[in-house]
Tab-separated table of C-alpha atoms in Angstrom:
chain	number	residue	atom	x	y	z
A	709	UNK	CA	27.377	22.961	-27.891
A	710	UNK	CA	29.574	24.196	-24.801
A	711	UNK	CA	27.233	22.624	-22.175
A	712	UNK	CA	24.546	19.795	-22.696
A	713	UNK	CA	23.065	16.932	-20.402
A	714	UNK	CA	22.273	13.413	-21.122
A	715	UNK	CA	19.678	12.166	-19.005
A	716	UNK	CA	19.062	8.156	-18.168
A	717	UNK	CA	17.932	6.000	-18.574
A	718	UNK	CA	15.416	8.760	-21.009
A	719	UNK	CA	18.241	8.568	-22.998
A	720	UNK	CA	19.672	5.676	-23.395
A	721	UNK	CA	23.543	5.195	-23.932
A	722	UNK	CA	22.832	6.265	-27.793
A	723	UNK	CA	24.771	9.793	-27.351
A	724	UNK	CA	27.653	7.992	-25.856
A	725	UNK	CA	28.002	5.018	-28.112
A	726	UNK	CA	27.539	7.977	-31.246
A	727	UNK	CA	30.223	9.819	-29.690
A	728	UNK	CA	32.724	6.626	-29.621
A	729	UNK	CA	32.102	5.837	-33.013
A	730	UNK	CA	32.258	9.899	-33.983
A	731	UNK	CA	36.171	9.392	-32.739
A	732	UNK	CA	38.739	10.281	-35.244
A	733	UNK	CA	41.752	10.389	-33.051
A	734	UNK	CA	42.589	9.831	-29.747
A	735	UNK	CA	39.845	8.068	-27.152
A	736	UNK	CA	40.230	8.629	-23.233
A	737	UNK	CA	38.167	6.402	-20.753
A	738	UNK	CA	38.422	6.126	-16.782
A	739	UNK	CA	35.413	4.374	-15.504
A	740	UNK	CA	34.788	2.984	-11.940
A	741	UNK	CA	33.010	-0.268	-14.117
A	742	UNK	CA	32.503	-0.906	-16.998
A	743	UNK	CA	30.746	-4.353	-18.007
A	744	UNK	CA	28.024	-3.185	-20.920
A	745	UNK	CA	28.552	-5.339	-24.171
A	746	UNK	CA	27.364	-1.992	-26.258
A	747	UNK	CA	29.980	-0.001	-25.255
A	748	UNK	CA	32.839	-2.502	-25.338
A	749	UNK	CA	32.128	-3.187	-28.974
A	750	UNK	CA	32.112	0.377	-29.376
A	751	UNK	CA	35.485	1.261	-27.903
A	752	UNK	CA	37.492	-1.944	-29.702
A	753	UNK	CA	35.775	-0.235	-33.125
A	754	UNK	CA	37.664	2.796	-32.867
A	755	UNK	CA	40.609	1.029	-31.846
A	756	UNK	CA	40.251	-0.894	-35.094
A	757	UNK	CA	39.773	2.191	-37.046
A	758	UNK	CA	43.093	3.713	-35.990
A	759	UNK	CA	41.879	5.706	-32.531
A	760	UNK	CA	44.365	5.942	-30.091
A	761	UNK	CA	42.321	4.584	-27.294
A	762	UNK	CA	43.301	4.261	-23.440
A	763	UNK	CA	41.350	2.962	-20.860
A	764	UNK	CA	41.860	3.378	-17.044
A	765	UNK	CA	39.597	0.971	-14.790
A	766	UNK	CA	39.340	0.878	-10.954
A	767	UNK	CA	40.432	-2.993	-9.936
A	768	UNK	CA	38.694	-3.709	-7.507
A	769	UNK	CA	35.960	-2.374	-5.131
A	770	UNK	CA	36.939	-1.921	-1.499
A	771	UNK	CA	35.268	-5.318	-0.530
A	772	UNK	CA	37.883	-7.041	-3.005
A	773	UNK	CA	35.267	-7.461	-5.700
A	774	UNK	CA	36.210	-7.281	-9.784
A	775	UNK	CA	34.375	-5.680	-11.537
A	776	UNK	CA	36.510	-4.994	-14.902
A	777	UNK	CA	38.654	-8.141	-15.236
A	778	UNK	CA	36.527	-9.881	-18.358
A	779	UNK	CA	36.278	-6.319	-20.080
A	780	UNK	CA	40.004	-5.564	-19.241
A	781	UNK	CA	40.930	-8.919	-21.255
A	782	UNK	CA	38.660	-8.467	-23.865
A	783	UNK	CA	40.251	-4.875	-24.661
A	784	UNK	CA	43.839	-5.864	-24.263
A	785	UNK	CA	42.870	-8.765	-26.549
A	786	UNK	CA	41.946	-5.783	-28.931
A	787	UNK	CA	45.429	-4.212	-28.532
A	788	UNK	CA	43.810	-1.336	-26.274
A	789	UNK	CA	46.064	0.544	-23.647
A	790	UNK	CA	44.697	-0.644	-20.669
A	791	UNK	CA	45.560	0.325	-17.114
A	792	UNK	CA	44.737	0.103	-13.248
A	793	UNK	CA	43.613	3.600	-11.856
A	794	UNK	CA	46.350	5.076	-10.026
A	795	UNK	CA	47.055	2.896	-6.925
A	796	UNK	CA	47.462	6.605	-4.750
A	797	UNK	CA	43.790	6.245	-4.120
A	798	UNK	CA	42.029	3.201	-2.187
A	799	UNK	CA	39.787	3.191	-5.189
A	800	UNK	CA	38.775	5.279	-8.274
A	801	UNK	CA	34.581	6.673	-8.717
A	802	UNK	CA	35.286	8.896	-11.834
A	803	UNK	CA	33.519	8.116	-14.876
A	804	UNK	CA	34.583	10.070	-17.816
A	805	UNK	CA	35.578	10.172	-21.342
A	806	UNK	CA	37.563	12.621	-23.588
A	807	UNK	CA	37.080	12.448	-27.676
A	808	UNK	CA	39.774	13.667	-29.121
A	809	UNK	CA	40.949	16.571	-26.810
A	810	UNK	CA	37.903	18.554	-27.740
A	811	UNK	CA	34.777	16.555	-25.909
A	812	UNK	CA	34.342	15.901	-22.705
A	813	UNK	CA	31.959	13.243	-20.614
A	814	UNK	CA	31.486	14.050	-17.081
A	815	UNK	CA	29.098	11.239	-15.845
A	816	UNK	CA	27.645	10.165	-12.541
A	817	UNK	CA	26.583	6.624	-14.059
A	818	UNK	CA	29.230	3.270	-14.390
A	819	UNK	CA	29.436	1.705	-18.062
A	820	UNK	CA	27.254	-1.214	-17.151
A	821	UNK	CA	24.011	-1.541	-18.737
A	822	UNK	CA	21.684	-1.630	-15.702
A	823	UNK	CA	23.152	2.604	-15.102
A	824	UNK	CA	22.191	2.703	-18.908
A	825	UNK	CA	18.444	1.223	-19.024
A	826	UNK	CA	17.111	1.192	-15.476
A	827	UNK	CA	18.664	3.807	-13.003
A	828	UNK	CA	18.647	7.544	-12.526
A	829	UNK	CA	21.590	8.938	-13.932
A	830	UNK	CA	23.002	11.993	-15.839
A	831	UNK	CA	26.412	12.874	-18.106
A	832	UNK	CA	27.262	16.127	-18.522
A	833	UNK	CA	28.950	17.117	-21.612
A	834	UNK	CA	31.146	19.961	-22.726
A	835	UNK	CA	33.222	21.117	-25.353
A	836	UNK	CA	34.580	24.365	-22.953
A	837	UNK	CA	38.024	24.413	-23.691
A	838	UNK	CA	38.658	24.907	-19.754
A	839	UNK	CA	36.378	22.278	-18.857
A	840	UNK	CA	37.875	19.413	-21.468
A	841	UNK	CA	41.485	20.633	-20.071
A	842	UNK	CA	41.354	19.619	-16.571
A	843	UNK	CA	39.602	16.475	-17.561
A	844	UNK	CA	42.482	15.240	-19.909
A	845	UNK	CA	45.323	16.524	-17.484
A	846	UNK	CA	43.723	14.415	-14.752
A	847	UNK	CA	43.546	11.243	-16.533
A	848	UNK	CA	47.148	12.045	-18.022
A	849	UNK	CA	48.500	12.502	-14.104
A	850	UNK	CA	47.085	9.032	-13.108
A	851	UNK	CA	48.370	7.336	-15.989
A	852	UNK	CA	51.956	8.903	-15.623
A	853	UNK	CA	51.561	8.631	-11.460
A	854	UNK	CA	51.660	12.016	-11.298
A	855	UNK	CA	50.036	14.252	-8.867
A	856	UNK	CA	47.122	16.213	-10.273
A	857	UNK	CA	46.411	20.012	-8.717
A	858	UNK	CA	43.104	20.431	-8.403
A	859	UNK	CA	43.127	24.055	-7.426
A	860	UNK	CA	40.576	26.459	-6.255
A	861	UNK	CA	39.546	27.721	-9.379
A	862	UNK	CA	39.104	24.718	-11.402
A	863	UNK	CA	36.093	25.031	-13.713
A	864	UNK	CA	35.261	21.857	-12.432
A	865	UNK	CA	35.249	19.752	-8.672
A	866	UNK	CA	37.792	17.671	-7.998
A	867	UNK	CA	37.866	15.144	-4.979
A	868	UNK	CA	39.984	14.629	-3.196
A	869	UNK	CA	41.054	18.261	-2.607
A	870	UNK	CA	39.062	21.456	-2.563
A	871	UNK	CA	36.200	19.508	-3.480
A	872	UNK	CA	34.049	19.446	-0.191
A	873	UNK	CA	34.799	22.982	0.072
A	874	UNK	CA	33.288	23.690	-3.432
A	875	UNK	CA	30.451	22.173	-2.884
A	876	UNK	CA	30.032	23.660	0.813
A	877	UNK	CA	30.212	27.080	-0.719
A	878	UNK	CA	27.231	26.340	-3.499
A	879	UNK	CA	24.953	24.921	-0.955
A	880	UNK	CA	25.887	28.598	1.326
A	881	UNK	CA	25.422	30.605	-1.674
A	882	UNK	CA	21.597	29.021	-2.337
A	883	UNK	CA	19.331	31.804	-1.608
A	884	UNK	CA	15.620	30.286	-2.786
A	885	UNK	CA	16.015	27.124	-3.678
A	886	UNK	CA	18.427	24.227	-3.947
A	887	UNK	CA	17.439	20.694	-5.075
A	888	UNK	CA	19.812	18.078	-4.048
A	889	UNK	CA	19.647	14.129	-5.553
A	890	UNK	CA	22.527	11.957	-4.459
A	891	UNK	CA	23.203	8.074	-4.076
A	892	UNK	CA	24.270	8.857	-0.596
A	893	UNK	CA	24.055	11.209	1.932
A	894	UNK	CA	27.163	10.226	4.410
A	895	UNK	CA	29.120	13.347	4.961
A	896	UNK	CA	28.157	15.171	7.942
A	897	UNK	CA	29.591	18.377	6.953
A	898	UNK	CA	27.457	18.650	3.935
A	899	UNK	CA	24.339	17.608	5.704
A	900	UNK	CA	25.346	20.373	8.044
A	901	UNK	CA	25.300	22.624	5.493
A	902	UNK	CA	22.131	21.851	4.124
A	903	UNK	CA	20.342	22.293	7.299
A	904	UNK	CA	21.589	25.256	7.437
A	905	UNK	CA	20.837	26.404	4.487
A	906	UNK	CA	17.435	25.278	4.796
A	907	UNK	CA	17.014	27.173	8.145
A	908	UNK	CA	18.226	30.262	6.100
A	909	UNK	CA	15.219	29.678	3.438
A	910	UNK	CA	12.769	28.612	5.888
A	911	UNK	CA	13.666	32.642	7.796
A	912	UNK	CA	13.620	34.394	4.675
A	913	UNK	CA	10.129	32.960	3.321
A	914	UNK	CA	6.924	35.105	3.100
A	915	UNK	CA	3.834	33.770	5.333
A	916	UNK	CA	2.354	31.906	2.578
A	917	UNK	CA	2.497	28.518	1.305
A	918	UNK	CA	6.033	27.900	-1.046
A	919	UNK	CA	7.067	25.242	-2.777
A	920	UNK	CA	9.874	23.337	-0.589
A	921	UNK	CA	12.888	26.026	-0.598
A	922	UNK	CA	15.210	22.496	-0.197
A	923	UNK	CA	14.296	19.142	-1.780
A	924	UNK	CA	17.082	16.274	-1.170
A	925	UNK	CA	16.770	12.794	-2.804
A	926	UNK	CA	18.224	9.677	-1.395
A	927	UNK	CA	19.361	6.640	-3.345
A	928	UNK	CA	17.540	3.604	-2.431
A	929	UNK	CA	18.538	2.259	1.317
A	930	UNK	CA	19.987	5.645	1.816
A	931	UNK	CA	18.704	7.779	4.870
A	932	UNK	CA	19.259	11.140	5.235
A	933	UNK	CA	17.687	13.137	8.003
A	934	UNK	CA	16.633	16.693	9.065
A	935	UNK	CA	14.349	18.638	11.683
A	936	UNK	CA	13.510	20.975	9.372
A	937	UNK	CA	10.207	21.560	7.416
A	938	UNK	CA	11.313	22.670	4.382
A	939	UNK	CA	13.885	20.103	3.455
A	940	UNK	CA	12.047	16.951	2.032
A	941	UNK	CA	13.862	13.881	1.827
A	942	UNK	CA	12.474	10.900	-0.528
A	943	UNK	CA	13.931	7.965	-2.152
A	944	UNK	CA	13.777	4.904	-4.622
């Protein structure tokens, strides 16, 4: 497989909830929240099967609200491992999922069932050996305390750290096009880049009509501006 993408809510959480009950051994979850009845049933099944399962949640948004506290009880009243996300961060956004050291989830959606049936989201997921690495020693350094290294040459991009960077030097390295969709568009020095970039592709196209050499998508009640003509900037 190496690579693949699940798309939602085309796809529903089918591929996911197949994967859980696919388990054999060991069952790694971090998730920012994670409310959906489908999935909860899911993980507490492999538990009962004899899956090592651990579960880190974020506890609490950064206006104070719970999100997890009903689904934490319910899998500690399952005999799950259950922890808080490590308290070095103000909170924790990952959402991701090992099967047993050889699969990893990389997903931009929450385990709630509104991110699996109604909004725009995506999972990537890989069986590279680099790729399910760093995803396993990063949930292992938050649930020792440790400090994670998320160096340079990661396969993947890790924030905080060199992740700004990363993705600074993807959107410089664009030369035709570069389609961008995002909840939010916030940080100025990516928006910077962006405009730039789209100056670059606006210089280097032929006089003829193109197809925009920049698209960027905002989440709903997210703006995101530019002067330039060929960046076009929509949302939902």
């Amino acid at each position: 497989m190496a690579r693949s993408l699940i798309v939602l809510p085309d796809d529903s959480a089918k591929p996911i909830l197949e994967a859980i009950d696919n388990a054999s051994r060991t069952l790694r979850v971090k998730m920012f929240v994670f409310s959906d009845s489908s999935l909860l049933k899911a993980v507490i099944a492999a538990r009962r099967r004899g899956v090592n399962v651990r579960v880190m949640l974020n506890p609490a948004r950064r206006n104070g609200e719970h999100d997890n506290d009903a689904t934490r009880k319910a899998l500690e009243r399952a005999d799950i491992h259950v922890k808080d996300a490590n308290p070095a961060f103000d909170l924790t956004h990952e959402k991701s999922m090992v099967i047993d050291d050889d699969t990893a989830f990389v997903k931009s959606l929450n385990w709630a069932t509104k991110n699996l049936t109604e909004t725009r989201d995506y999972a990537v997921v890989t069986t590279r050996r680099h790729d399910v690495a760093e995803v396993v020693e990063c949930f292992e350094a938050d649930w020792q305390r440790h400090a994670f290294d998320a160096h340079r040459k990661s396969h993947l991009i890790w924030c905080p750290g060199p992740g700004r960077d990363r993705i600074c030097q993807f959107i410089d390295q664009a030369r035709h096009r570069l389609f961008v969709q995002n909840e939010r568009f916030q940080d100025m020095v990516i928006l910077e880049r962006l405009v730039r970039a789209s100056r670059r592709g606006g210089a280097r196209s032929p006089p003829r009509p193109l197809q925009p050499a920049i698209r960027v998508r905002a989440g709903s009640g997210q703006r995101a501006a530019s002067q330039e003509p060929a960046a076009a900037v929509g949302g939902h």
